[in-house]
């Protein structure tokens, strides 16, 4: 059944439309409204599958209504009705997000065809979104889906990008699994420079088209070190706005089908898409440093996570740039943040500086350094079954634990 809301200021038009559609078995008029404002209220109350609206109406016109609906109720697409000569309105209506428009007077067949077309398209989109949406039911995930590891911090500059990059490479090397690295610091992402990658293609190329083909994603991703595939951030900051939460959800859904691990670097601000990725991630690494502002912001970040639907056991606190000269230590941080420290990454400007200058992750350029060992340990903590790709569905056991110690214990 296609549930329809009709918005028109002329009562007789509303009645005619209702009668006209009364003969259709698959369409039901669930409500009517006499102006855009009322239409918006009714849409929020009834959550119709489609809103059919006139353009010229008092209080709030059809174009404003379309704009509001596109933002507030994207699952209720709009069909605009307008008379000949209102071409400019139509253009604006389409820009506002209307899916179809009908020029009055239109036939019964034209009306019904438009409603079914819009509905079909919406159904298709819905199926795709549901298929790639995270499982929020708490049920075990399909064995074939990879794990998402997201790095997040309240404060910028604490080492997220450095750790994300090295963690991805460590996972790839140590577990021989398929690893993707995604730069979701959409405005100022710098994984590309950190790994010295060709930046001719980025996430912007993926979202240009309406659907997301796996082959396209494959083409757009750069070849990173040690088999890690990298989805880079847009080449310049103003392009970041083109990427919506829907795009990110679609991309993440597709990546989880192909890769065993998807490591996501984020920016420190609480954008919608960041929060969504965080909510759907299997591991959330809250990165902090040993400074008062960084710890204060880690506290806030942990609070934000508490307010989201995040499983507390998926949150791992990572302290970067640990050194013995700091006023803080593991105990004082744990006391302050009321959260155990899951990993400590030492401060090593020489190894890190050298690695960044050469564009080679330190886990491969200086594998024996203390900082590389700490990253391998962190990777080991995230891998449940001794380095087997999660997609392989191998149960954890004693033998696996041993193997895990051997792989990561170097
Ligand atoms: N353990 C470490 N030892 C030495 N230098 C480090 C360490 N961790 C991070 N750095 C340095 O700190 C700087 C910031 O790191 P990075 O870019 O990874 O932070 P970020 O959290 O991603 O920042 P932003 O929020 O701006 O994206 C880099 O120059 C990096 O080299
Ligand atoms: Mg960064």
GROMACS .gro file of C-alpha atoms and ligand atoms in nm:
model
  442
    1UNK     CA    1   0.000   0.000   0.000
    2UNK     CA    2   0.133   0.347  -0.092
    3UNK     CA    3   0.028   0.588   0.183
    4UNK     CA    4  -0.030   0.936   0.045
    5UNK     CA    5  -0.069   1.282   0.199
    6UNK     CA    6  -0.238   1.547  -0.019
    7UNK     CA    7  -0.159   1.915   0.039
    8UNK     CA    8  -0.364   2.175  -0.152
    9UNK     CA    9  -0.536   2.494  -0.041
   10UNK     CA   10  -0.848   2.432  -0.250
   11UNK     CA   11  -1.084   2.193  -0.075
   12UNK     CA   12  -1.251   2.075  -0.397
   13UNK     CA   13  -0.912   1.982  -0.548
   14UNK     CA   14  -0.829   1.777  -0.241
   15UNK     CA   15  -1.164   1.599  -0.264
   16UNK     CA   16  -1.125   1.532  -0.636
   17UNK     CA   17  -0.781   1.388  -0.591
   18UNK     CA   18  -0.898   1.171  -0.307
   19UNK     CA   19  -1.187   1.039  -0.520
   20UNK     CA   20  -0.963   0.991  -0.822
   21UNK     CA   21  -0.723   0.780  -0.616
   22UNK     CA   22  -0.999   0.595  -0.433
   23UNK     CA   23  -1.019   0.344  -0.717
   24UNK     CA   24  -0.656   0.238  -0.690
   25UNK     CA   25  -0.602  -0.071  -0.481
   26UNK     CA   26  -0.240   0.005  -0.400
   27UNK     CA   27  -0.283   0.371  -0.304
   28UNK     CA   28  -0.440   0.504   0.012
   29UNK     CA   29  -0.492   0.871   0.094
   30UNK     CA   30  -0.409   0.885   0.463
   31UNK     CA   31  -0.449   1.257   0.513
   32UNK     CA   32  -0.496   1.602   0.361
   33UNK     CA   33  -0.383   1.953   0.452
   34UNK     CA   34  -0.475   2.302   0.332
   35UNK     CA   35  -0.134   2.473   0.341
   36UNK     CA   36   0.235   2.391   0.363
   37UNK     CA   37   0.262   2.440   0.737
   38UNK     CA   38  -0.028   2.208   0.807
   39UNK     CA   39   0.113   1.969   0.548
   40UNK     CA   40   0.446   1.958   0.731
   41UNK     CA   41   0.272   1.889   1.062
   42UNK     CA   42   0.059   1.616   0.912
   43UNK     CA   43   0.364   1.461   0.742
   44UNK     CA   44   0.546   1.445   1.075
   45UNK     CA   45   0.242   1.286   1.236
   46UNK     CA   46   0.148   1.039   0.961
   47UNK     CA   47   0.489   0.964   0.802
   48UNK     CA   48   0.340   0.917   0.454
   49UNK     CA   49   0.518   0.728   0.178
   50UNK     CA   50   0.458   1.019  -0.060
   51UNK     CA   51   0.348   1.381  -0.023
   52UNK     CA   52   0.152   1.522  -0.317
   53UNK     CA   53   0.151   1.901  -0.298
   54UNK     CA   54   0.036   2.211  -0.480
   55UNK     CA   55   0.284   2.500  -0.521
   56UNK     CA   56   0.081   2.814  -0.455
   57UNK     CA   57  -0.059   2.802  -0.105
   58UNK     CA   58  -0.094   3.050   0.183
   59UNK     CA   59   0.130   3.050   0.495
   60UNK     CA   60   0.390   2.808   0.355
   61UNK     CA   61   0.406   2.731  -0.015
   62UNK     CA   62   0.480   2.395  -0.177
   63UNK     CA   63   0.843   2.475  -0.243
   64UNK     CA   64   0.920   2.560   0.117
   65UNK     CA   65   0.730   2.250   0.220
   66UNK     CA   66   0.942   2.040  -0.018
   67UNK     CA   67   1.260   2.188   0.123
   68UNK     CA   68   1.157   2.117   0.481
   69UNK     CA   69   1.045   1.763   0.398
   70UNK     CA   70   1.367   1.685   0.213
   71UNK     CA   71   1.557   1.779   0.527
   72UNK     CA   72   1.328   1.656   0.800
   73UNK     CA   73   1.157   1.353   0.647
   74UNK     CA   74   1.371   1.227   0.361
   75UNK     CA   75   1.171   0.903   0.357
   76UNK     CA   76   0.861   1.098   0.248
   77UNK     CA   77   0.936   1.205  -0.110
   78UNK     CA   78   0.741   1.488  -0.270
   79UNK     CA   79   0.544   1.513  -0.594
   80UNK     CA   80   0.466   1.872  -0.693
   81UNK     CA   81   0.154   1.977  -0.883
   82UNK     CA   82   0.160   2.304  -1.069
   83UNK     CA   83  -0.014   2.481  -1.357
   84UNK     CA   84   0.139   2.554  -1.696
   85UNK     CA   85   0.347   2.871  -1.696
   86UNK     CA   86   0.495   2.808  -1.356
   87UNK     CA   87   0.814   2.667  -1.501
   88UNK     CA   88   1.033   2.868  -1.271
   89UNK     CA   89   0.847   2.719  -0.976
   90UNK     CA   90   0.907   2.373  -1.110
   91UNK     CA   91   1.277   2.428  -1.142
   92UNK     CA   92   1.291   2.557  -0.786
   93UNK     CA   93   1.076   2.268  -0.668
   94UNK     CA   94   1.316   2.017  -0.816
   95UNK     CA   95   1.609   2.200  -0.661
   96UNK     CA   96   1.426   2.189  -0.329
   97UNK     CA   97   1.417   1.811  -0.361
   98UNK     CA   98   1.086   1.722  -0.529
   99UNK     CA   99   1.100   1.384  -0.705
  100UNK     CA  100   0.835   1.444  -0.971
  101UNK     CA  101   0.614   1.719  -1.097
  102UNK     CA  102   0.276   1.711  -1.262
  103UNK     CA  103   0.146   1.992  -1.480
  104UNK     CA  104  -0.220   2.068  -1.419
  105UNK     CA  105  -0.450   1.957  -1.563
  106UNK     CA  106  -0.312   1.603  -1.555
  107UNK     CA  107  -0.488   1.278  -1.623
  108UNK     CA  108  -0.571   1.011  -1.371
  109UNK     CA  109  -0.320   0.778  -1.540
  110UNK     CA  110  -0.040   1.034  -1.526
  111UNK     CA  111  -0.103   1.089  -1.157
  112UNK     CA  112  -0.108   0.721  -1.067
  113UNK     CA  113   0.200   0.648  -1.279
  114UNK     CA  114   0.394   0.928  -1.110
  115UNK     CA  115   0.298   0.802  -0.763
  116UNK     CA  116   0.401   0.445  -0.843
  117UNK     CA  117   0.728   0.555  -1.004
  118UNK     CA  118   0.833   0.762  -0.705
  119UNK     CA  119   0.732   0.487  -0.468
  120UNK     CA  120   0.925   0.221  -0.657
  121UNK     CA  121   1.238   0.430  -0.659
  122UNK     CA  122   1.204   0.495  -0.287
  123UNK     CA  123   1.158   0.123  -0.218
  124UNK     CA  124   1.474   0.042  -0.408
  125UNK     CA  125   1.669   0.304  -0.219
  126UNK     CA  126   1.525   0.181   0.109
  127UNK     CA  127   1.629  -0.175   0.042
  128UNK     CA  128   1.979  -0.066  -0.040
  129UNK     CA  129   2.005   0.154   0.267
  130UNK     CA  130   1.871  -0.123   0.489
  131UNK     CA  131   2.111  -0.374   0.340
  132UNK     CA  132   2.409  -0.152   0.408
  133UNK     CA  133   2.286  -0.006   0.736
  134UNK     CA  134   2.449  -0.123   1.055
  135UNK     CA  135   2.275  -0.396   1.246
  136UNK     CA  136   2.118  -0.216   1.538
  137UNK     CA  137   1.927  -0.515   1.666
  138UNK     CA  138   2.221  -0.646   1.862
  139UNK     CA  139   2.201  -0.977   1.677
  140UNK     CA  140   2.529  -1.131   1.565
  141UNK     CA  141   2.650  -0.985   1.241
  142UNK     CA  142   2.673  -1.192   0.930
  143UNK     CA  143   3.007  -1.370   0.937
  144UNK     CA  144   3.105  -1.217   0.607
  145UNK     CA  145   3.098  -0.856   0.723
  146UNK     CA  146   3.423  -0.691   0.823
  147UNK     CA  147   3.485  -0.502   1.146
  148UNK     CA  148   3.490  -0.125   1.163
  149UNK     CA  149   3.757   0.036   1.380
  150UNK     CA  150   3.711   0.408   1.419
  151UNK     CA  151   3.957   0.653   1.573
  152UNK     CA  152   3.803   0.947   1.745
  153UNK     CA  153   3.911   1.226   1.978
  154UNK     CA  154   3.765   1.535   2.136
  155UNK     CA  155   4.083   1.728   2.061
  156UNK     CA  156   4.262   1.756   1.728
  157UNK     CA  157   4.628   1.680   1.680
  158UNK     CA  158   4.647   1.394   1.930
  159UNK     CA  159   4.767   1.135   1.679
  160UNK     CA  160   4.451   0.983   1.524
  161UNK     CA  161   4.581   0.989   1.169
  162UNK     CA  162   4.923   0.859   1.261
  163UNK     CA  163   4.773   0.575   1.463
  164UNK     CA  164   4.502   0.492   1.206
  165UNK     CA  165   4.760   0.462   0.931
  166UNK     CA  166   4.999   0.245   1.127
  167UNK     CA  167   4.723   0.036   1.277
  168UNK     CA  168   4.583  -0.043   0.932
  169UNK     CA  169   4.922  -0.150   0.807
  170UNK     CA  170   4.992  -0.357   1.120
  171UNK     CA  171   4.660  -0.536   1.078
  172UNK     CA  172   4.732  -0.610   0.716
  173UNK     CA  173   5.084  -0.736   0.780
  174UNK     CA  174   5.015  -0.934   1.095
  175UNK     CA  175   4.682  -1.091   1.005
  176UNK     CA  176   4.720  -1.115   0.627
  177UNK     CA  177   4.363  -0.998   0.601
  178UNK     CA  178   4.204  -0.742   0.374
  179UNK     CA  179   4.226  -0.397   0.527
  180UNK     CA  180   4.073  -0.068   0.415
  181UNK     CA  181   4.172   0.269   0.553
  182UNK     CA  182   3.915   0.547   0.520
  183UNK     CA  183   3.990   0.916   0.565
  184UNK     CA  184   3.672   1.065   0.705
  185UNK     CA  185   3.846   1.385   0.804
  186UNK     CA  186   3.665   1.519   0.501
  187UNK     CA  187   3.788   1.877   0.513
  188UNK     CA  188   4.150   1.841   0.613
  189UNK     CA  189   4.225   1.473   0.577
  190UNK     CA  190   4.593   1.404   0.553
  191UNK     CA  191   4.627   1.029   0.515
  192UNK     CA  192   4.721   1.096   0.153
  193UNK     CA  193   5.028   1.299   0.248
  194UNK     CA  194   5.116   1.076   0.539
  195UNK     CA  195   5.139   0.779   0.302
  196UNK     CA  196   5.263   0.978   0.004
  197UNK     CA  197   4.974   0.860  -0.214
  198UNK     CA  198   4.849   0.977  -0.548
  199UNK     CA  199   4.552   1.197  -0.462
  200UNK     CA  200   4.383   1.212  -0.800
  201UNK     CA  201   4.084   1.014  -0.676
  202UNK     CA  202   3.889   1.038  -0.353
  203UNK     CA  203   3.558   0.970  -0.182
  204UNK     CA  204   3.415   1.258  -0.390
  205UNK     CA  205   3.434   1.036  -0.699
  206UNK     CA  206   3.229   0.765  -0.532
  207UNK     CA  207   2.941   0.989  -0.435
  208UNK     CA  208   2.905   1.153  -0.773
  209UNK     CA  209   2.669   0.884  -0.891
  210UNK     CA  210   2.342   0.775  -0.733
  211UNK     CA  211   2.428   0.412  -0.680
  212UNK     CA  212   2.749   0.266  -0.552
  213UNK     CA  213   2.902  -0.011  -0.754
  214UNK     CA  214   3.170  -0.215  -0.576
  215UNK     CA  215   3.394  -0.192  -0.884
  216UNK     CA  216   3.377   0.184  -0.871
  217UNK     CA  217   3.482   0.187  -0.508
  218UNK     CA  218   3.767  -0.043  -0.597
  219UNK     CA  219   3.884   0.191  -0.872
  220UNK     CA  220   3.868   0.499  -0.654
  221UNK     CA  221   4.064   0.354  -0.363
  222UNK     CA  222   4.437   0.420  -0.365
  223UNK     CA  223   4.694   0.143  -0.326
  224UNK     CA  224   4.848   0.196   0.014
  225UNK     CA  225   5.145   0.017   0.166
  226UNK     CA  226   5.136  -0.356   0.240
  227UNK     CA  227   4.813  -0.419   0.053
  228UNK     CA  228   4.608  -0.166   0.250
  229UNK     CA  229   4.352   0.005   0.026
  230UNK     CA  230   4.286   0.370   0.105
  231UNK     CA  231   3.976   0.578   0.047
  232UNK     CA  232   4.107   0.932   0.055
  233UNK     CA  233   3.929   1.248   0.171
  234UNK     CA  234   3.827   1.509  -0.089
  235UNK     CA  235   4.118   1.693  -0.242
  236UNK     CA  236   3.998   2.029  -0.110
  237UNK     CA  237   3.788   2.129   0.193
  238UNK     CA  238   3.491   2.283   0.012
  239UNK     CA  239   3.416   1.946  -0.151
  240UNK     CA  240   3.351   1.794   0.191
  241UNK     CA  241   2.996   1.937   0.194
  242UNK     CA  242   2.900   1.719  -0.100
  243UNK     CA  243   2.927   1.412   0.116
  244UNK     CA  244   2.624   1.326   0.325
  245UNK     CA  245   2.560   1.072   0.600
  246UNK     CA  246   2.377   0.859   0.344
  247UNK     CA  247   2.687   0.846   0.126
  248UNK     CA  248   2.904   0.752   0.419
  249UNK     CA  249   2.662   0.480   0.526
  250UNK     CA  250   2.654   0.342   0.174
  251UNK     CA  251   3.033   0.344   0.145
  252UNK     CA  252   3.081   0.181   0.485
  253UNK     CA  253   2.826  -0.088   0.405
  254UNK     CA  254   3.003  -0.172   0.082
  255UNK     CA  255   3.349  -0.173   0.240
  256UNK     CA  256   3.241  -0.413   0.514
  257UNK     CA  257   3.141  -0.661   0.246
  258UNK     CA  258   3.485  -0.654   0.086
  259UNK     CA  259   3.731  -0.599   0.370
  260UNK     CA  260   3.796  -0.782   0.693
  261UNK     CA  261   3.886  -0.458   0.869
  262UNK     CA  262   3.784  -0.105   0.789
  263UNK     CA  263   3.994   0.147   0.982
  264UNK     CA  264   3.838   0.493   0.988
  265UNK     CA  265   4.021   0.816   1.068
  266UNK     CA  266   3.791   1.103   1.168
  267UNK     CA  267   3.806   1.474   1.234
  268UNK     CA  268   3.740   1.591   1.587
  269UNK     CA  269   3.409   1.760   1.524
  270UNK     CA  270   3.080   1.588   1.586
  271UNK     CA  271   2.944   1.574   1.233
  272UNK     CA  272   2.643   1.351   1.167
  273UNK     CA  273   2.839   1.107   0.956
  274UNK     CA  274   3.108   1.077   1.223
  275UNK     CA  275   2.851   0.993   1.487
  276UNK     CA  276   2.687   0.742   1.263
  277UNK     CA  277   3.009   0.562   1.185
  278UNK     CA  278   3.093   0.564   1.554
  279UNK     CA  279   2.757   0.414   1.643
  280UNK     CA  280   2.796   0.135   1.394
  281UNK     CA  281   3.162   0.057   1.465
  282UNK     CA  282   3.276  -0.258   1.642
  283UNK     CA  283   3.574  -0.078   1.797
  284UNK     CA  284   3.594   0.287   1.892
  285UNK     CA  285   3.941   0.406   1.981
  286UNK     CA  286   3.922   0.728   2.178
  287UNK     CA  287   4.264   0.881   2.132
  288UNK     CA  288   4.409   1.121   2.385
  289UNK     CA  289   4.744   1.265   2.484
  290UNK     CA  290   4.896   1.339   2.822
  291UNK     CA  291   4.804   1.706   2.838
  292UNK     CA  292   4.532   1.874   3.041
  293UNK     CA  293   4.332   1.996   2.737
  294UNK     CA  294   4.355   1.657   2.566
  295UNK     CA  295   4.237   1.477   2.878
  296UNK     CA  296   3.954   1.723   2.931
  297UNK     CA  297   3.844   1.667   2.572
  298UNK     CA  298   3.875   1.290   2.606
  299UNK     CA  299   3.639   1.315   2.899
  300UNK     CA  300   3.391   1.501   2.682
  301UNK     CA  301   3.437   1.251   2.399
  302UNK     CA  302   3.363   0.962   2.636
  303UNK     CA  303   3.054   1.147   2.755
  304UNK     CA  304   2.935   1.187   2.397
  305UNK     CA  305   2.982   0.814   2.343
  306UNK     CA  306   2.778   0.744   2.654
  307UNK     CA  307   2.493   0.946   2.512
  308UNK     CA  308   2.499   0.750   2.185
  309UNK     CA  309   2.386   0.392   2.148
  310UNK     CA  310   2.739   0.261   2.182
  311UNK     CA  311   2.829  -0.063   2.355
  312UNK     CA  312   3.073   0.046   2.632
  313UNK     CA  313   3.285  -0.264   2.574
  314UNK     CA  314   3.362  -0.147   2.222
  315UNK     CA  315   3.531   0.171   2.350
  316UNK     CA  316   3.907   0.156   2.394
  317UNK     CA  317   4.097   0.447   2.542
  318UNK     CA  318   4.432   0.497   2.368
  319UNK     CA  319   4.692   0.729   2.518
  320UNK     CA  320   4.933   0.858   2.257
  321UNK     CA  321   5.264   1.034   2.316
  322UNK     CA  322   5.313   0.871   2.653
  323UNK     CA  323   5.642   0.957   2.813
  324UNK     CA  324   5.774   0.942   3.163
  325UNK     CA  325   5.819   1.321   3.189
  326UNK     CA  326   5.451   1.396   3.185
  327UNK     CA  327   5.258   1.503   3.494
  328UNK     CA  328   5.009   1.230   3.414
  329UNK     CA  329   5.042   0.856   3.412
  330UNK     CA  330   4.815   0.565   3.335
  331UNK     CA  331   4.667   0.555   3.687
  332UNK     CA  332   4.592   0.925   3.707
  333UNK     CA  333   4.426   0.920   3.366
  334UNK     CA  334   4.218   0.618   3.456
  335UNK     CA  335   4.109   0.787   3.776
  336UNK     CA  336   4.032   1.110   3.601
  337UNK     CA  337   3.843   0.961   3.308
  338UNK     CA  338   3.694   0.667   3.497
  339UNK     CA  339   3.789   0.448   3.207
  340UNK     CA  340   4.070   0.199   3.177
  341UNK     CA  341   4.353   0.274   2.938
  342UNK     CA  342   4.350   0.014   2.665
  343UNK     CA  343   4.677   0.105   2.496
  344UNK     CA  344   4.969   0.339   2.545
  345UNK     CA  345   5.170   0.459   2.247
  346UNK     CA  346   5.511   0.603   2.338
  347UNK     CA  347   5.633   0.943   2.226
  348UNK     CA  348   5.899   0.890   1.963
  349UNK     CA  349   5.958   1.201   1.752
  350UNK     CA  350   6.258   1.051   1.573
  351UNK     CA  351   6.089   0.738   1.444
  352UNK     CA  352   5.761   0.922   1.375
  353UNK     CA  353   5.928   1.217   1.203
  354UNK     CA  354   6.139   0.991   0.986
  355UNK     CA  355   5.836   0.781   0.892
  356UNK     CA  356   5.625   1.083   0.796
  357UNK     CA  357   5.908   1.241   0.595
  358UNK     CA  358   5.952   0.923   0.396
  359UNK     CA  359   5.582   0.851   0.365
  360UNK     CA  360   5.634   0.503   0.507
  361UNK     CA  361   5.443   0.386   0.816
  362UNK     CA  362   5.681   0.329   1.108
  363UNK     CA  363   5.544  -0.020   1.170
  364UNK     CA  364   5.723  -0.121   0.852
  365UNK     CA  365   6.013   0.130   0.845
  366UNK     CA  366   6.108   0.072   1.211
  367UNK     CA  367   5.935  -0.252   1.304
  368UNK     CA  368   6.152  -0.315   1.608
  369UNK     CA  369   6.094   0.022   1.773
  370UNK     CA  370   5.891   0.046   2.093
  371UNK     CA  371   5.622   0.252   1.920
  372UNK     CA  372   5.577  -0.013   1.649
  373UNK     CA  373   5.551  -0.283   1.912
  374UNK     CA  374   5.279  -0.083   2.088
  375UNK     CA  375   5.081  -0.056   1.765
  376UNK     CA  376   5.107  -0.432   1.708
  377UNK     CA  377   4.982  -0.485   2.061
  378UNK     CA  378   4.690  -0.256   1.993
  379UNK     CA  379   4.611  -0.444   1.673
  380UNK     CA  380   4.631  -0.769   1.866
  381UNK     CA  381   4.379  -0.641   2.119
  382UNK     CA  382   4.132  -0.571   1.838
  383UNK     CA  383   4.165  -0.905   1.666
  384UNK     CA  384   3.956  -1.165   1.842
  385UNK     CA  385   4.084  -1.483   1.689
  386UNK     CA  386   4.456  -1.484   1.653
  387UNK     CA  387   4.475  -1.284   1.337
  388UNK     CA  388   4.220  -1.478   1.140
  389UNK     CA  389   4.008  -1.247   0.929
  390UNK     CA  390   3.678  -1.199   1.112
  391UNK     CA  391   3.497  -1.288   0.796
  392UNK     CA  392   3.635  -1.640   0.820
  393UNK     CA  393   3.418  -1.701   1.124
  394UNK     CA  394   3.677  -1.895   1.321
  395UNK     CA  395   3.584  -1.937   1.686
  396UNK     CA  396   3.825  -1.809   1.945
  397UNK     CA  397   4.008  -2.078   2.137
  398UNK     CA  398   4.323  -2.153   2.329
  399UNK     CA  399   4.519  -2.238   2.015
  400UNK     CA  400   4.411  -1.909   1.864
  401UNK     CA  401   4.525  -1.720   2.170
  402UNK     CA  402   4.866  -1.879   2.141
  403UNK     CA  403   4.887  -1.795   1.777
  404UNK     CA  404   4.779  -1.442   1.854
  405UNK     CA  405   5.060  -1.406   2.108
  406UNK     CA  406   5.305  -1.535   1.851
  407UNK     CA  407   5.187  -1.300   1.580
  408UNK     CA  408   5.164  -0.984   1.784
  409UNK     CA  409   5.412  -1.059   2.059
  410UNK     CA  410   5.730  -0.967   1.872
  411LIG     N1  411   5.356   0.895   1.950
  411LIG     C1  412   5.399   1.001   1.884
  411LIG     N2  413   5.530   1.033   1.885
  411LIG     C2  414   5.574   1.141   1.819
  411LIG     N3  415   5.496   1.224   1.747
  411LIG     C3  416   5.366   1.198   1.741
  411LIG     C4  417   5.311   1.084   1.809
  411LIG     N4  418   5.176   1.084   1.785
  411LIG     C5  419   5.152   1.190   1.707
  411LIG     N5  420   5.262   1.258   1.677
  411LIG     C6  421   5.272   1.379   1.594
  411LIG     O1  422   5.166   1.464   1.625
  411LIG     C7  423   5.116   1.529   1.512
  411LIG     C8  424   4.966   1.514   1.503
  411LIG     O2  425   4.932   1.379   1.475
  411LIG     P1  426   4.810   1.341   1.383
  411LIG     O3  427   4.808   1.422   1.260
  411LIG     O4  428   4.809   1.195   1.369
  411LIG     O5  429   4.692   1.388   1.482
  411LIG     P2  430   4.535   1.391   1.451
  411LIG     O6  431   4.469   1.354   1.579
  411LIG     O7  432   4.505   1.312   1.333
  411LIG     O8  433   4.514   1.545   1.423
  411LIG     P3  434   4.388   1.615   1.350
  411LIG     O9  435   4.279   1.613   1.450
  411LIG    O10  436   4.440   1.753   1.322
  411LIG    O11  437   4.359   1.537   1.229
  411LIG     C9  438   5.186   1.470   1.393
  411LIG    O12  439   5.283   1.557   1.345
  411LIG    C10  440   5.252   1.345   1.447
  411LIG    O13  441   5.372   1.323   1.385
  412LIG    MG1  442   4.410   1.367   1.152
   0.00000   0.00000   0.00000
